Amino acid sequence: MGLREDAEKILKENKTCALATAKLDMFTEDSLVRQIAIPEVATIRYVSEGLAVYFETSANYKKYENLMRNNFAAIVITPHERTTLQMEGIVRELYDESAAYVRSRLMNIFGESPYFSHAQARFMQFETTWFKILRDSHFPPKYEEMKV
């Protein structure tokens, strides 16, 4: 198998991951306006197609607010202690038929849940732009990466 296929297999075989977002904020220091990024990480349940990751969040959650202001994010999946998939990408909100399709896929895997049907539920797509797989079977660890 190639690197892309390995990444897709890890995504398919797992159901949860860590999603990192960053809130962009401004502050003034010494009369200069500066921008900072305040990181936030959340565990999410997801479904995937290829290297695309789909998940649900709520409009009143911090990650949703962060993503609406800064749609760059990262995902980490560690299926076992010696392998890690790290991904960077762009997140966008899905609407109408696309959102309904993702909701249906999530419900097929995770079952009925108020998370998927409440008024504030939002369905998102993470489009991978870069990934690497760390294979930690020796020191120094070996990794392979790919820009998508």
Tab-separated table of C-alpha atoms in Angstrom:
chain	number	residue	atom	x	y	z
A	1	MET	CA	0.000	0.000	0.000
A	2	GLY	CA	1.057	3.579	-0.615
A	3	LEU	CA	1.157	6.422	1.887
A	4	ARG	CA	-2.247	7.841	0.895
A	5	GLU	CA	-3.868	4.409	1.170
A	6	ASP	CA	-2.293	3.919	4.618
A	7	ALA	CA	-3.756	7.242	5.766
A	8	GLU	CA	-7.195	6.381	4.367
A	9	LYS	CA	-7.067	2.998	6.130
A	10	ILE	CA	-6.251	4.643	9.484
A	11	LEU	CA	-9.160	7.063	8.981
A	12	LYS	CA	-11.569	4.256	8.102
A	13	GLU	CA	-10.553	1.992	10.987
A	14	ASN	CA	-10.971	4.684	13.662
A	15	LYS	CA	-13.972	6.683	14.822
A	16	THR	CA	-12.517	9.440	16.995
A	17	CYS	CA	-9.696	11.923	16.660
A	18	ALA	CA	-8.316	15.088	18.210
A	19	LEU	CA	-9.246	18.244	16.282
A	20	ALA	CA	-7.097	21.322	16.917
A	21	THR	CA	-8.406	24.779	16.098
A	22	ALA	CA	-7.138	28.243	16.960
A	23	LYS	CA	-9.029	31.359	17.959
A	24	LEU	CA	-7.490	34.415	16.377
A	25	ASP	CA	-7.431	37.364	18.756
A	26	MET	CA	-6.007	40.874	18.721
A	27	PHE	CA	-4.264	42.710	21.521
A	28	THR	CA	-2.322	45.930	21.889
A	29	GLU	CA	1.215	45.988	23.235
A	30	ASP	CA	3.427	49.079	23.246
A	31	SER	CA	0.940	50.860	20.953
A	32	LEU	CA	1.196	48.040	18.402
A	33	VAL	CA	-1.758	45.858	17.520
A	34	ARG	CA	-0.768	42.204	17.455
A	35	GLN	CA	-2.619	39.093	16.463
A	36	ILE	CA	-2.325	35.882	18.460
A	37	ALA	CA	-3.726	32.399	18.030
A	38	ILE	CA	-5.198	30.725	21.101
A	39	PRO	CA	-5.244	26.934	20.514
A	40	GLU	CA	-8.088	24.606	21.451
A	41	VAL	CA	-8.248	20.821	21.042
A	42	ALA	CA	-11.363	18.671	21.160
A	43	THR	CA	-12.056	14.991	20.677
A	44	ILE	CA	-14.575	14.453	17.901
A	45	ARG	CA	-16.412	11.512	16.359
A	46	TYR	CA	-16.122	11.417	12.585
A	47	VAL	CA	-16.734	9.583	9.329
A	48	SER	CA	-14.398	9.761	6.345
A	49	GLU	CA	-14.308	9.387	2.586
A	50	GLY	CA	-10.786	9.183	1.252
A	51	LEU	CA	-8.851	11.877	3.113
A	52	ALA	CA	-11.955	14.003	3.794
A	53	VAL	CA	-13.179	13.950	7.400
A	54	TYR	CA	-16.783	14.803	8.322
A	55	PHE	CA	-17.988	15.648	11.815
A	56	GLU	CA	-20.681	17.361	13.833
A	57	THR	CA	-20.261	20.244	16.219
A	58	SER	CA	-22.584	22.737	17.850
A	59	ALA	CA	-22.945	26.412	16.941
A	60	ASN	CA	-22.375	27.288	20.610
A	61	TYR	CA	-19.118	25.299	20.966
A	62	LYS	CA	-15.714	26.944	21.040
A	63	LYS	CA	-14.416	24.911	18.079
A	64	TYR	CA	-17.279	26.130	15.880
A	65	GLU	CA	-16.607	29.750	16.806
A	66	ASN	CA	-12.892	29.233	16.128
A	67	LEU	CA	-13.554	27.594	12.757
A	68	MET	CA	-15.877	30.390	11.658
A	69	ARG	CA	-13.080	32.906	12.286
A	70	ASN	CA	-10.138	30.703	11.199
A	71	ASN	CA	-10.941	27.621	9.145
A	72	PHE	CA	-7.457	26.091	9.292
A	73	ALA	CA	-7.319	23.058	11.596
A	74	ALA	CA	-5.317	19.935	12.399
A	75	ILE	CA	-6.302	16.358	13.219
A	76	VAL	CA	-4.335	13.681	15.063
A	77	ILE	CA	-5.256	9.999	15.215
A	78	THR	CA	-3.183	7.491	17.169
A	79	PRO	CA	-4.584	4.037	16.374
A	80	HIS	CA	-1.922	2.362	18.520
A	81	GLU	CA	1.143	3.532	20.390
A	82	ARG	CA	3.578	3.137	17.481
A	83	THR	CA	1.634	4.878	14.682
A	84	THR	CA	0.210	8.399	14.440
A	85	LEU	CA	-1.602	10.110	11.579
A	86	GLN	CA	-1.244	13.897	11.632
A	87	MET	CA	-3.266	15.986	9.193
A	88	GLU	CA	-3.644	19.666	8.371
A	89	GLY	CA	-6.564	21.029	6.423
A	90	ILE	CA	-9.330	23.493	5.800
A	91	VAL	CA	-12.768	23.136	7.390
A	92	ARG	CA	-16.033	24.281	5.891
A	93	GLU	CA	-19.603	24.060	7.083
A	94	LEU	CA	-21.996	21.884	5.092
A	95	TYR	CA	-25.615	22.790	4.335
A	96	ASP	CA	-28.810	21.199	3.069
A	97	GLU	CA	-28.300	17.846	1.302
A	98	SER	CA	-24.590	17.670	2.160
A	99	ALA	CA	-25.286	18.225	5.862
A	100	ALA	CA	-28.146	15.693	5.782
A	101	TYR	CA	-25.868	13.124	4.121
A	102	VAL	CA	-23.158	13.543	6.794
A	103	ARG	CA	-25.767	13.430	9.577
A	104	SER	CA	-27.078	10.159	8.121
A	105	ARG	CA	-23.575	8.656	7.892
A	106	LEU	CA	-22.769	9.656	11.474
A	107	MET	CA	-26.052	8.175	12.709
A	108	ASN	CA	-25.370	4.918	10.825
A	109	ILE	CA	-22.109	4.510	12.735
A	110	PHE	CA	-22.899	6.069	16.126
A	111	GLY	CA	-26.673	5.579	16.323
A	112	GLU	CA	-29.394	8.055	17.212
A	113	SER	CA	-28.031	10.929	19.245
A	114	PRO	CA	-29.333	14.342	20.244
A	115	TYR	CA	-25.947	15.671	19.114
A	116	PHE	CA	-26.950	14.993	15.514
A	117	SER	CA	-30.458	16.468	15.634
A	118	HIS	CA	-30.529	19.500	17.938
A	119	ALA	CA	-31.147	23.005	16.585
A	120	GLN	CA	-27.521	24.077	17.049
A	121	ALA	CA	-26.022	21.017	15.271
A	122	ARG	CA	-23.601	21.917	12.491
A	123	PHE	CA	-22.009	19.467	10.060
A	124	MET	CA	-18.486	20.118	8.876
A	125	GLN	CA	-15.982	18.860	6.294
A	126	PHE	CA	-12.236	18.776	6.964
A	127	GLU	CA	-10.421	18.814	3.623
A	128	THR	CA	-6.891	17.492	4.076
A	129	THR	CA	-4.121	19.627	2.570
A	130	TRP	CA	-1.129	17.840	4.149
A	131	PHE	CA	-0.538	14.727	6.254
A	132	LYS	CA	2.177	12.574	7.685
A	133	ILE	CA	2.273	9.145	9.236
A	134	LEU	CA	4.712	8.623	12.071
A	135	ARG	CA	5.894	5.031	12.433
A	136	ASP	CA	7.667	4.855	15.770
A	137	SER	CA	9.197	1.398	15.596
A	138	HIS	CA	12.758	2.602	16.055
A	139	PHE	CA	14.756	5.657	17.036
A	140	PRO	CA	14.776	8.132	15.534
A	141	PRO	CA	11.145	7.640	14.476
A	142	LYS	CA	10.450	7.301	10.773
A	143	TYR	CA	7.748	9.368	9.172
A	144	GLU	CA	6.380	9.889	5.698
A	145	GLU	CA	4.506	12.991	4.620
A	146	MET	CA	2.499	14.137	1.643
A	147	LYS	CA	1.047	17.428	0.476
A	148	VAL	CA	-2.397	16.861	-1.018
